[in-house]
Coordinates of C-alpha atoms and ligand atoms in Angstrom, one line a residue:
X137 CA 16.0 -36.9 -6.6
X138 CA 12.5 -38.2 -5.5
X139 CA 9.7 -35.7 -5.7
X140 CA 8.2 -34.5 -2.3
X141 CA 4.9 -35.7 -1.9
X142 CA 2.4 -32.9 -1.0
X143 CA -0.5 -33.8 1.1
X144 CA -3.8 -33.4 -0.6
X145 CA -4.5 -30.6 2.0
X146 CA -2.1 -28.4 0.4
X147 CA -4.9 -27.8 -2.4
X148 CA -8.0 -26.8 -0.2
X149 CA -11.3 -26.0 -2.2
X150 CA -10.7 -22.2 -1.9
X151 CA -7.4 -22.6 -3.7
X152 CA -8.6 -23.9 -6.9
X153 CA -12.2 -22.3 -6.8
X154 CA -13.6 -20.0 -9.3
X155 CA -15.8 -17.1 -7.9
X156 CA -19.1 -15.2 -9.3
X157 CA -19.5 -12.0 -7.9
X158 CA -23.2 -10.9 -7.3
X159 CA -24.2 -7.4 -6.6
X160 CA -27.6 -8.5 -4.9
X161 CA -29.5 -5.4 -5.5
X162 CA -29.0 -5.7 -9.3
X163 CA -29.2 -9.5 -9.9
X164 CA -32.5 -11.0 -9.9
X165 CA -35.7 -9.4 -8.4
X166 CA -38.4 -12.0 -7.1
X167 CA -40.8 -10.0 -5.7
X168 CA -41.4 -7.1 -8.4
X169 CA -40.3 -4.2 -6.1
X170 CA -37.4 -3.3 -8.8
X171 CA -34.7 -4.5 -6.3
X172 CA -32.8 -7.6 -6.4
X173 CA -33.1 -10.1 -3.7
X174 CA -31.9 -13.3 -2.1
X175 CA -34.7 -15.5 -3.3
X176 CA -33.9 -14.0 -6.8
X177 CA -30.3 -15.2 -6.4
X178 CA -31.8 -18.7 -5.3
X179 CA -33.6 -18.8 -8.8
X180 CA -30.5 -18.2 -10.8
X181 CA -27.9 -20.6 -9.0
X182 CA -28.4 -23.3 -11.7
X183 CA -27.5 -20.6 -14.2
X184 CA -24.2 -19.9 -12.4
X185 CA -23.4 -23.6 -11.7
X186 CA -24.3 -24.5 -15.3
X187 CA -21.8 -21.7 -16.4
X188 CA -19.1 -23.3 -14.4
X189 CA -18.6 -21.4 -11.3
X190 CA -18.0 -23.3 -8.2
X191 CA -18.3 -20.3 -5.5
X192 CA -20.3 -16.9 -5.3
X193 CA -19.5 -13.9 -3.5
X194 CA -22.3 -11.6 -2.3
X195 CA -21.7 -7.8 -1.9
X196 CA -23.3 -6.9 1.4
X197 CA -26.9 -8.2 2.4
X198 CA -27.0 -6.9 6.0
X199 CA -29.3 -4.1 7.3
X200 CA -28.0 -0.8 6.2
X201 CA -29.6 2.8 5.3
X202 CA -28.2 1.9 1.8
X203 CA -26.4 5.2 1.5
X204 CA -23.3 3.0 0.3
X205 CA -25.6 0.2 -0.5
X206 CA -24.7 -2.1 2.4
X207 CA -21.1 -0.8 3.0
X208 CA -22.8 1.3 5.8
X209 CA -24.0 -1.5 7.9
X210 CA -26.7 -0.7 10.8
X211 CA -27.1 -4.3 12.0
X212 CA -24.6 -7.0 11.6
X213 CA -26.9 -9.9 12.4
X214 CA -29.8 -9.2 10.1
X215 CA -30.5 -9.2 6.5
X216 CA -31.6 -5.9 5.0
X217 CA -35.5 -6.3 4.5
X218 CA -35.3 -5.2 0.8
X219 CA -33.1 -8.3 0.2
X220 CA -35.4 -10.8 2.4
X221 CA -34.4 -12.2 5.7
X222 CA -32.2 -14.4 7.7
X223 CA -34.4 -17.4 6.6
X224 CA -33.9 -16.6 3.0
X225 CA -30.2 -16.4 3.6
X226 CA -30.3 -19.8 5.1
X227 CA -32.4 -21.1 2.2
X228 CA -29.6 -19.6 -0.2
X229 CA -26.7 -21.1 1.7
X230 CA -28.5 -24.6 1.5
X231 CA -29.1 -24.4 -2.0
X232 CA -25.7 -23.2 -2.9
X233 CA -24.3 -26.2 -0.6
X234 CA -26.7 -28.6 -2.4
X235 CA -25.2 -27.9 -5.8
X236 CA -21.8 -28.6 -4.2
X237 CA -20.9 -24.9 -4.5
X238 CA -19.5 -22.4 -1.8
X239 CA -20.7 -19.0 -0.7
X240 CA -18.8 -15.9 0.4
X241 CA -20.5 -13.1 2.2
X242 CA -19.0 -9.5 2.3
X243 CA -18.0 -8.2 5.7
X244 CA -17.3 -4.6 6.5
X245 CA -15.3 -4.6 9.5
X246 CA -13.5 -1.2 9.3
X247 CA -16.6 0.9 9.8
X248 CA -20.4 1.0 10.5
X249 CA -23.3 3.4 9.4
X250 CA -23.5 6.5 11.3
X251 CA -26.9 5.3 11.9
X252 CA -25.5 1.9 13.6
X253 CA -27.0 1.9 17.3
X254 CA -23.5 1.5 18.6
X255 CA -22.6 4.9 16.9
X256 CA -25.7 6.6 18.0
X257 CA -24.9 5.8 21.7
X258 CA -21.3 6.9 21.0
X259 CA -22.4 10.2 20.0
X260 CA -24.7 10.9 23.2
X261 CA -21.8 11.8 25.4
X262 CA -18.0 11.6 26.0
X263 CA -18.3 9.3 28.6
X264 CA -20.8 6.6 27.7
X265 CA -19.8 3.0 27.3
X266 CA -19.8 3.0 23.6
X267 CA -17.5 6.4 23.2
X268 CA -14.4 4.3 22.4
X269 CA -15.9 1.9 20.2
X270 CA -15.1 4.8 17.5
X271 CA -12.0 7.0 16.9
X272 CA -12.7 10.0 18.6
X273 CA -10.1 13.1 19.2
X274 CA -9.9 16.4 20.3
X275 CA -9.3 18.9 17.8
X276 CA -6.4 21.4 17.5
X277 CA -6.3 25.3 18.0
X278 CA -8.3 26.9 20.6
X279 CA -11.6 25.5 21.1
X280 CA -10.8 22.4 19.2
X281 CA -12.1 23.5 16.0
X282 CA -9.5 22.3 13.7
X283 CA -9.3 18.7 13.0
X284 CA -6.6 16.6 15.1
X285 CA -4.3 16.1 12.2
X286 CA -3.9 16.2 8.5
X287 CA -5.4 12.6 7.7
X288 CA -7.4 12.5 4.7
X289 CA -10.1 9.8 3.8
X290 CA -9.7 7.2 1.1
X291 CA -11.5 9.4 -1.5
X292 CA -9.4 12.5 -1.0
X293 CA -11.5 14.7 1.3
X294 CA -11.4 15.4 5.1
X295 CA -11.3 12.1 7.2
X296 CA -12.1 14.0 10.5
X297 CA -15.7 15.0 11.3
X298 CA -16.5 17.5 14.0
X299 CA -19.5 16.5 16.2
X300 CA -21.0 19.6 17.8
X301 CA -22.7 18.1 20.7
X302 CA -19.8 16.6 22.5
X303 CA -17.1 18.9 20.9
X304 CA -14.7 16.2 19.5
X305 CA -14.0 14.7 16.0
X306 CA -14.5 11.5 14.8
X307 CA -12.5 9.4 12.1
X308 CA -14.1 8.0 8.9
X309 CA -11.7 6.7 6.4
X310 CA -14.5 6.3 3.6
X311 CA -17.8 8.6 3.7
X312 CA -18.4 10.8 6.7
X313 CA -21.7 8.5 7.3
X314 CA -19.2 5.6 7.8
X315 CA -17.5 6.1 11.2
X316 CA -14.3 3.8 11.6
X317 CA -14.7 1.4 14.5
X318 CA -11.8 1.6 17.1
X319 CA -10.0 -1.7 16.9
X320 CA -7.6 -0.7 19.8
X321 CA -10.5 -1.1 22.0
X322 CA -10.6 -4.9 23.0
X323 CA -14.4 -5.2 23.4
X324 CA -14.8 -4.0 19.5
X325 CA -12.3 -6.6 18.6
X326 CA -14.2 -9.4 20.4
X327 CA -17.5 -8.1 19.1
X328 CA -16.4 -8.0 15.5
X329 CA -14.6 -11.4 15.7
X330 CA -17.9 -12.7 17.1
X331 CA -19.6 -11.2 13.7
X332 CA -17.3 -13.2 11.8
X333 CA -17.6 -16.4 13.7
X334 CA -21.6 -15.9 13.6
X335 CA -21.9 -16.1 9.8
X336 CA -19.5 -19.0 9.5
X337 CA -21.7 -20.9 12.0
X338 CA -24.7 -20.0 9.8
X339 CA -23.0 -21.7 6.8
X340 CA -20.9 -19.0 5.0
X341 CA -17.8 -20.3 3.6
X342 CA -15.8 -17.4 3.9
X343 CA -15.8 -13.6 3.3
X344 CA -14.7 -10.6 1.1
X345 CA -13.2 -8.4 3.7
X346 CA -14.0 -4.7 2.7
X347 CA -11.1 -2.1 3.0
X348 CA -9.4 -4.3 5.3
X349 CA -6.2 -2.3 5.2
X350 CA -7.8 0.4 7.1
X351 CA -8.6 -1.4 10.4
X352 CA -5.9 0.4 12.6
X353 CA -4.4 3.7 12.3
X354 CA -1.2 5.1 14.0
X355 CA -1.9 5.0 17.7
X356 CA 0.0 8.3 18.2
X357 CA -2.1 10.1 15.4
X358 CA 0.9 11.4 13.9
X359 CA 0.5 13.4 10.4
X360 CA 0.8 11.6 7.2
X361 CA 3.8 12.7 5.5
X362 CA 3.9 14.5 2.1
X363 CA 4.5 12.1 -1.0
X364 CA 5.1 12.5 -4.6
X365 CA 1.9 10.9 -5.5
X366 CA -0.9 13.0 -6.8
X367 CA -3.7 10.5 -7.9
X368 CA -3.8 7.2 -6.3
X369 CA -3.1 3.8 -8.0
X370 CA -3.6 0.1 -6.7
X371 CA -0.2 0.0 -5.6
X372 CA 0.4 3.5 -4.3
X373 CA -2.3 4.3 -1.7
X374 CA -1.4 8.0 -1.3
X375 CA -3.2 11.0 -3.1
X376 CA -2.7 14.8 -3.4
X377 CA 0.8 14.4 -2.5
X378 CA 0.0 13.1 0.9
X379 CA 1.0 9.5 1.9
X380 CA -1.5 7.4 3.7
X381 CA 1.1 5.5 6.0
X382 CA -0.6 6.4 9.4
X383 CA -4.1 5.4 8.2
X384 CA -3.5 2.4 5.9
X385 CA -1.7 -0.9 5.9
X386 CA -0.5 -0.1 9.6
X387 CA 1.6 -3.1 11.0
X388 CA -1.2 -3.6 13.7
X389 CA -3.8 -4.3 10.8
X390 CA -1.3 -6.8 9.2
X391 CA -1.0 -8.5 12.5
X392 CA -4.6 -8.6 13.1
X393 CA -5.1 -10.7 9.9
X394 CA -3.7 -13.7 11.8
X395 CA -6.5 -13.1 14.4
X396 CA -9.0 -13.4 11.7
X397 CA -7.5 -16.6 10.2
X398 CA -7.1 -18.0 13.8
X399 CA -11.0 -17.3 14.2
X400 CA -12.1 -18.9 11.1
X401 CA -9.9 -22.1 11.9
X402 CA -11.3 -22.5 15.1
X403 CA -14.7 -23.0 13.7
X404 CA -15.8 -26.5 12.0
X405 CA -15.1 -26.9 9.1
X406 CA -11.9 -25.0 9.3
X407 CA -11.4 -24.5 5.7
X408 CA -12.8 -21.3 4.9
X409 CA -11.9 -18.4 2.4
X410 CA -10.8 -14.9 3.6
X411 CA -9.9 -12.7 0.8
X412 CA -9.2 -9.0 1.3
X413 CA -9.6 -5.6 -0.4
X414 CA -6.4 -4.0 0.0
X415 CA -4.2 -1.7 -2.2
X416 CA -0.3 -1.0 -1.7
X417 CA 2.9 -2.2 -3.3
X418 CA 2.7 -6.0 -4.3
X419 CA 5.0 -6.9 -1.6
X420 CA 3.2 -5.2 1.1
X421 CA -0.2 -6.5 0.4
X422 CA 1.2 -10.1 0.3
X423 CA 2.0 -9.7 4.0
X424 CA -1.7 -9.5 4.8
X425 CA -1.5 -13.3 3.8
X426 CA 1.4 -13.7 6.0
X427 CA 4.9 -12.7 6.2
X428 CA 7.1 -16.1 6.2
X429 CA 4.1 -18.5 6.1
X430 CA 0.5 -18.3 5.0
X431 CA -0.9 -17.5 8.5
X432 CA -2.9 -14.5 7.4
X433 CA -5.7 -14.1 4.8
X434 CA -5.8 -16.7 2.5
X435 CA -5.7 -14.3 -0.5
X436 CA -5.9 -10.7 -1.3
X437 CA -7.1 -8.9 -4.5
X438 CA -4.3 -7.5 -6.7
X439 CA -6.1 -4.7 -8.2
X440 CA -2.8 -3.9 -10.4
X441 CA -4.5 -6.3 -12.9
X442 CA -7.0 -3.9 -13.7
X443 CA -4.5 -1.1 -14.3
X444 CA -2.2 -3.2 -16.3
X445 CA -2.0 -2.3 -19.9
X446 CA -3.8 -4.8 -22.1
X447 CA -0.7 -6.1 -23.9
X448 CA 1.5 -9.3 -23.7
X449 CA 4.5 -7.3 -22.2
X450 CA 2.2 -5.6 -19.4
X451 CA 0.9 -8.9 -18.3
X452 CA 4.4 -10.7 -18.5
X453 CA 5.7 -7.9 -16.1
X454 CA 2.8 -8.1 -13.8
X455 CA 3.0 -11.9 -13.5
X456 CA 6.6 -11.9 -13.0
X457 CA 5.9 -9.5 -10.1
X458 CA 3.1 -11.6 -8.8
X459 CA 5.1 -14.6 -9.0
X460 CA 7.9 -13.2 -7.0
X461 CA 5.7 -11.6 -4.5
X462 CA 3.3 -14.4 -4.2
X463 CA 5.1 -17.7 -4.5
X464 CA 3.1 -20.7 -3.9
X465 CA 1.7 -21.5 -1.4
X466 CA 0.6 -17.9 -1.3
X467 CA -2.0 -17.2 -4.2
X468 CA -3.4 -13.8 -5.4
X469 CA -7.1 -13.0 -6.4
X470 CA -7.7 -11.5 -9.7
X471 CA -10.8 -9.5 -10.7
X472 CA -11.0 -7.4 -13.8
X473 CA -14.4 -5.7 -12.8
X474 CA -16.5 -5.2 -9.7
X475 CA -19.2 -3.0 -8.1
X476 CA -16.8 -0.2 -7.8
X477 CA -14.9 0.1 -11.3
X478 CA -15.8 0.7 -15.0
X479 CA -17.1 -2.5 -16.6
X480 CA -14.2 -4.6 -18.2
X481 CA -15.5 -4.6 -21.8
X482 CA -15.9 -0.9 -21.6
X483 CA -12.4 -0.6 -20.6
X484 CA -11.5 -2.8 -23.5
X485 CA -13.4 -0.6 -26.0
X486 CA -16.3 -2.7 -26.3
X487 CA -14.4 -5.3 -28.3
X488 CA -15.8 -8.9 -27.7
X489 CA -12.3 -10.4 -29.0
X490 CA -10.4 -8.6 -26.4
X491 CA -13.0 -9.8 -23.8
X492 CA -12.7 -13.2 -24.8
X493 CA -9.0 -13.0 -24.6
X494 CA -9.3 -11.3 -21.1
X495 CA -11.4 -14.3 -20.1
X496 CA -8.9 -16.7 -21.2
X497 CA -6.0 -14.9 -19.4
X498 CA -8.3 -14.8 -16.1
X499 CA -9.2 -18.5 -16.1
X500 CA -5.7 -19.7 -16.8
X501 CA -3.5 -17.3 -14.6
X502 CA -2.3 -18.7 -11.1
X503 CA -4.9 -16.9 -9.2
X504 CA -8.3 -17.2 -7.8
X505 CA -10.6 -15.8 -10.4
X506 CA -13.4 -13.6 -9.5
X507 CA -15.8 -12.7 -12.3
X508 CA -18.4 -9.9 -11.7
X509 CA -22.0 -10.7 -12.7
X510 CA -22.6 -9.8 -16.4
X511 CA -19.1 -9.9 -17.4
X512 CA -19.6 -13.2 -19.0
X513 CA -21.9 -11.6 -21.4
X514 CA -20.0 -8.5 -22.1
X515 CA -22.5 -6.2 -20.0
X516 CA -21.3 -2.5 -20.8
X517 CA -20.9 0.4 -18.5
X518 CA -24.2 2.5 -18.6
X519 CA -24.1 6.3 -18.9
X520 CA -26.2 7.7 -16.0
X521 CA -25.8 11.5 -15.3
X522 CA -24.1 12.4 -12.1
X523 CA -27.1 14.3 -11.0
X524 CA -29.2 11.3 -10.9
X525 CA -26.7 8.9 -9.4
X526 CA -28.1 6.7 -6.6
X527 CA -24.3 6.0 -5.5
X528 CA -23.9 7.6 -2.2
X529 CA -20.4 8.8 -3.3
X530 CA -21.3 10.7 -6.2
X531 CA -23.0 13.7 -4.3
X532 CA -19.8 13.6 -2.2
X533 CA -17.7 14.4 -5.3
X534 CA -20.3 16.5 -6.9
X535 CA -20.5 19.2 -4.0
X536 CA -16.9 19.3 -3.7
X537 CA -15.1 19.1 -7.3
X538 CA -15.9 21.7 -10.0
X539 CA -18.3 20.3 -12.7
X540 CA -15.8 20.5 -15.5
X541 CA -13.6 18.2 -13.7
X542 CA -16.1 15.3 -12.7
X543 CA -16.0 13.6 -16.2
X544 CA -12.2 13.5 -16.0
X545 CA -12.1 12.3 -12.5
X546 CA -14.6 9.5 -13.4
X547 CA -12.5 8.3 -16.2
X548 CA -9.1 8.4 -14.6
X549 CA -10.7 6.8 -11.5
X550 CA -12.0 4.0 -13.6
X551 CA -15.7 4.9 -13.0
X552 CA -15.2 5.4 -9.2
X553 CA -17.0 8.7 -9.0
X554 CA -20.3 7.4 -10.1
X555 CA -20.5 3.8 -9.6
X556 CA -24.1 3.2 -11.0
X557 CA -22.8 2.5 -14.4
X558 CA -21.3 -0.7 -13.2
X559 CA -24.4 -1.7 -11.2
X560 CA -27.3 -1.8 -13.6
X561 CA -29.7 -4.8 -13.6
X562 CA -28.4 -8.2 -14.8
X563 CA -29.4 -8.6 -18.5
X564 CA -31.2 -12.1 -18.7
X565 CA -33.3 -11.6 -21.8
X566 CA -34.7 -9.3 -24.3
X567 CA -38.1 -8.9 -22.8
X568 CA -39.1 -5.5 -21.0
X569 CA -36.7 -4.8 -17.9
X570 CA -34.5 -7.6 -19.3
X571 CA -36.0 -10.0 -17.3
X572 CA -34.5 -8.8 -14.1
X573 CA -37.7 -7.7 -12.6
X574 CA -41.4 -7.8 -13.5
X575 CA -42.1 -5.8 -16.8
X576 CA -44.5 -3.4 -14.9
X577 CA -42.1 -2.6 -12.1
X578 CA -39.4 -0.1 -12.1
X579 CA -35.8 -1.2 -11.6
X580 CA -33.8 0.6 -9.2
X581 CA -31.2 1.6 -11.9
X582 CA -32.4 1.6 -15.2
X583 CA -31.5 -1.5 -17.5
X584 CA -28.6 -0.9 -20.0
X585 CA -30.2 0.3 -23.2
X586 CA -28.6 -2.5 -25.0
X587 CA -30.1 -5.3 -23.5
X588 CA -32.2 -6.4 -26.5
X589 CA -28.9 -7.5 -28.2
X590 CA -26.6 -8.1 -24.9
X591 CA -28.3 -10.7 -22.8
X592 CA -27.9 -14.2 -21.4
X593 CA -30.7 -15.9 -23.3
X594 CA -29.3 -14.7 -26.8
X595 CA -25.7 -15.7 -25.9
X596 CA -26.7 -19.0 -24.5
X597 CA -27.7 -19.9 -28.1
X598 CA -24.9 -18.6 -29.9
X599 CA -21.9 -21.0 -29.6
X600 CA -19.7 -18.0 -30.7
X601 CA -20.7 -15.9 -27.8
X602 CA -18.7 -14.4 -24.7
X603 CA -20.8 -16.5 -22.5
X604 CA -19.8 -19.7 -24.2
X605 CA -16.3 -18.8 -24.3
X606 CA -16.4 -18.4 -20.5
X607 CA -18.0 -21.5 -20.2
X608 CA -15.5 -23.4 -22.2
X609 CA -12.5 -22.0 -20.5
X610 CA -14.3 -22.6 -16.8
X611 CA -14.9 -26.4 -18.0
X612 CA -11.2 -26.7 -19.1
X613 CA -10.0 -25.2 -15.9
X614 CA -12.0 -27.7 -13.8
X615 CA -10.8 -30.8 -16.1
X616 CA -7.1 -29.9 -16.3
X617 CA -6.0 -29.5 -12.6
X618 CA -2.6 -28.1 -13.9
X619 CA -4.5 -24.9 -14.6
X620 CA -6.3 -24.7 -11.1
X621 CA -3.3 -26.2 -9.1
X622 CA -0.1 -26.0 -11.2
X623 CA 2.7 -23.7 -10.8
X624 CA 3.1 -21.0 -13.5
X625 CA 6.3 -20.4 -15.8
X626 CA 6.5 -17.8 -18.3
X627 CA 7.8 -19.0 -21.7
X628 CA 10.0 -17.4 -24.0
X629 CA 10.5 -19.5 -27.0
X630 CA 12.8 -18.9 -30.2
X631 CA 10.5 -17.4 -32.8
X632 CA 7.7 -16.4 -30.6
X633 CA 6.3 -12.9 -31.1
X634 CA 6.4 -10.4 -28.3
X635 CA 2.9 -9.7 -28.7
X636 CA 2.1 -13.1 -27.5
X637 CA 1.9 -13.9 -23.6
X638 CA 2.9 -17.6 -23.1
X639 CA 3.2 -19.6 -20.1
X640 CA 3.2 -23.4 -18.8
X641 CA 1.1 -24.6 -15.9
X642 CA 2.5 -27.6 -14.4
X643 CA 1.9 -29.6 -11.4
X644 CA 4.9 -30.6 -9.5
X645 CA 5.6 -33.1 -8.1
X646 CA 4.2 -35.2 -10.8
X647 CA 2.5 -37.5 -8.4
X648 CA 0.0 -34.8 -7.6
X649 CA -1.5 -35.1 -11.0
X650 CA -3.4 -38.2 -9.8
X651 CA -6.4 -36.1 -9.0
X652 CA -7.2 -36.0 -12.7
X653 CA -6.5 -38.3 -15.8
X654 CA -5.4 -35.3 -17.6
X655 CA -1.8 -34.4 -18.3
X656 CA 0.1 -32.6 -15.4
X657 CA 0.9 -29.7 -17.6
X658 CA -0.6 -27.4 -19.9
X659 CA 0.5 -24.4 -22.2
X660 CA -1.3 -21.2 -22.6
X661 CA -0.9 -18.9 -25.4
X662 CA -2.7 -15.6 -25.6
X663 CA -2.2 -13.4 -28.7
X664 CA -2.7 -9.7 -27.8
X665 CA -2.0 -8.5 -31.1
X666 CA -4.8 -7.8 -33.8
X667 CA -3.2 -9.8 -36.6
X668 CA -2.3 -13.7 -36.9
X669 CA 1.0 -15.1 -35.8
X670 CA 2.8 -18.3 -36.0
X671 CA 3.7 -20.0 -32.8
X672 CA 6.3 -22.7 -32.1
X673 CA 4.9 -25.7 -30.2
X674 CA 6.9 -26.0 -26.9
X675 CA 6.9 -29.8 -27.1
X676 CA 5.7 -32.6 -29.7
X677 CA 2.5 -34.0 -29.5
X678 CA 0.4 -31.2 -28.0
X679 CA -3.1 -30.4 -29.0
X680 CA -5.0 -27.3 -28.6
X681 CA -8.1 -28.2 -26.1
X682 CA -9.7 -24.7 -26.0
X683 CA -9.6 -21.5 -27.9
X684 CA -11.4 -18.4 -27.4
X685 CA -12.6 -19.0 -31.1
X686 CA -15.1 -21.9 -31.3
X687 CA -12.9 -24.0 -33.3
X688 CA -9.3 -24.9 -32.0
X689 CA -6.1 -24.3 -34.0
X690 CA -4.4 -27.4 -35.5
X691 CA -0.8 -27.9 -34.6
X692 CA 0.8 -29.1 -37.5
X693 CA 4.5 -30.2 -37.4
X694 CA 6.2 -28.1 -34.9
X695 CA 3.9 -25.1 -35.1
X696 CA 0.4 -23.5 -35.4
X697 CA -1.5 -20.2 -36.1
X698 CA -3.1 -17.9 -33.5
X699 CA -5.5 -15.8 -35.0
X700 CA -6.3 -12.3 -33.8
X701 CA -6.7 -11.7 -30.3
X702 CA -6.8 -15.6 -30.0
X703 CA -6.1 -17.4 -26.5
X704 CA -5.7 -21.2 -26.3
X705 CA -4.6 -23.9 -24.0
X706 CA -2.5 -26.8 -25.5
X707 CA -2.3 -30.1 -23.6
Ligands
LIG147 C1 -15.0 -0.9 -0.7 C2 -16.3 -1.2 -1.4 C3 -17.0 0.1 -2.0 C4 -17.3 0.8 -0.6 C5 -16.0 1.0 0.3 C6 -16.7 1.6 1.6 O1 -14.0 -0.1 -1.5 O2 -15.8 -2.1 -2.4 O3 -18.0 -0.4 -2.6 O4 -17.9 1.9 -0.8 O5 -15.2 0.1 0.5 O6 -17.0 0.6 2.5

């Protein structure tokens, strides 16, 4: 049978890209105020490009009271003054593009800050023109002093907030200072699609869409039913025995993804990337990208990767599930760390070997890989006391949860109670303030105490470092198109230990491989065990082209050795 030739467009840039996630407040300060900024990021673009990334994503940079550090927007059209101004953003976009890279912005469509002028007007009276821009309801019980229904927010607390002046309740899926916009109002939809288009015209290449599963709620405001889930997981959005079906992943939200996709495709150039922050069962979150065909978001984060046990068995099972739910042309987005969760190396017990293996997995999987700033040098979670936390979420828990439970909650939520620990300044060198800001400035969060040994400068010079491991795998991923475009097939070879995750990445049909001189299939072997193991070679004539160790293993005869926690690509 003749292979079907897929047109090149089936591989737009976003499908093969690699993304570096920047928390702007913490990356690089250019003006010595202790807060990272856009010009700081401009000065580090060569670093990101030379490391091998093709795209950057910035956590929110728009004007905000910064209670939730930009996830509470007070003006969707202006850059927050502490990060610079709109010209600086223009400059950053131009500088990114001049390096042949792309840039994603973070867009918070679900809610605004309670200090956004729209909300302030909405609060003035029951009949003002912006009242219906937010989700307002009468309460129950005489006098309306009980919330309209049993809906809880995403962090386990009350989601309805009483407004004395107008005697009604407003809905907030996250913190009380983040009121939800009412997407059942056509004016809101039109305005927010306008925001989407505005920054695309300004030059952004796409967006990471913040809690996008929460856009619509049940129009009849029915109670959320009971469920068996006590603690939420990435695939179980309910919590405290209450499901979130009426407030999350509503069918109207899933349909709205098509409108977002259409809005991006109406702009020139039409190839942009929309990646959603969602949680729920894998099959359901895939629907955000389209039911029968890919006509919704381009991709969604599959946060299950973060919760998966760090074993070959765990990832084999996860990959099977993802390959079933996200068959080509769908593609999931993988991130092992971000600005909300414990730093990956700390989850892995501080082991550099495991962090290297994790990098090898992330950069060889069939997914859009996202790497959080500092992950490439193994920046660790900082221990910042809850009392001193700058994170707006921490006081919310601190006031409601008994003290003795807080550390437990912090652990089981993977750092979500006090997120300062994963947001500390980037560790550039071993000088005072780790090169993040001027030596005499006070960084907005303390630099991790380990900056003298864990920093970019020392790792760049050390060929065995984690930094250089990321760099090597990123290079191989760019060179071997099978790794960025190919399908994924899990392997079970006779004699292969169960502690090794093995898969083939292959471009089919073969004609597509023309994009590269390299072979159209490669093999990946990841040894999750802390002992050596012998690997049968899947076909004759293969060579290891990259390893998490500096030197690659030699294939002798029909097998080769993998060292403890070693990951390799064979071609
Ligand atoms: C997302 C963001 C998080 C933010 C929340 C509310 O989960 O990643 O940082 O606090 O949404 O916008």
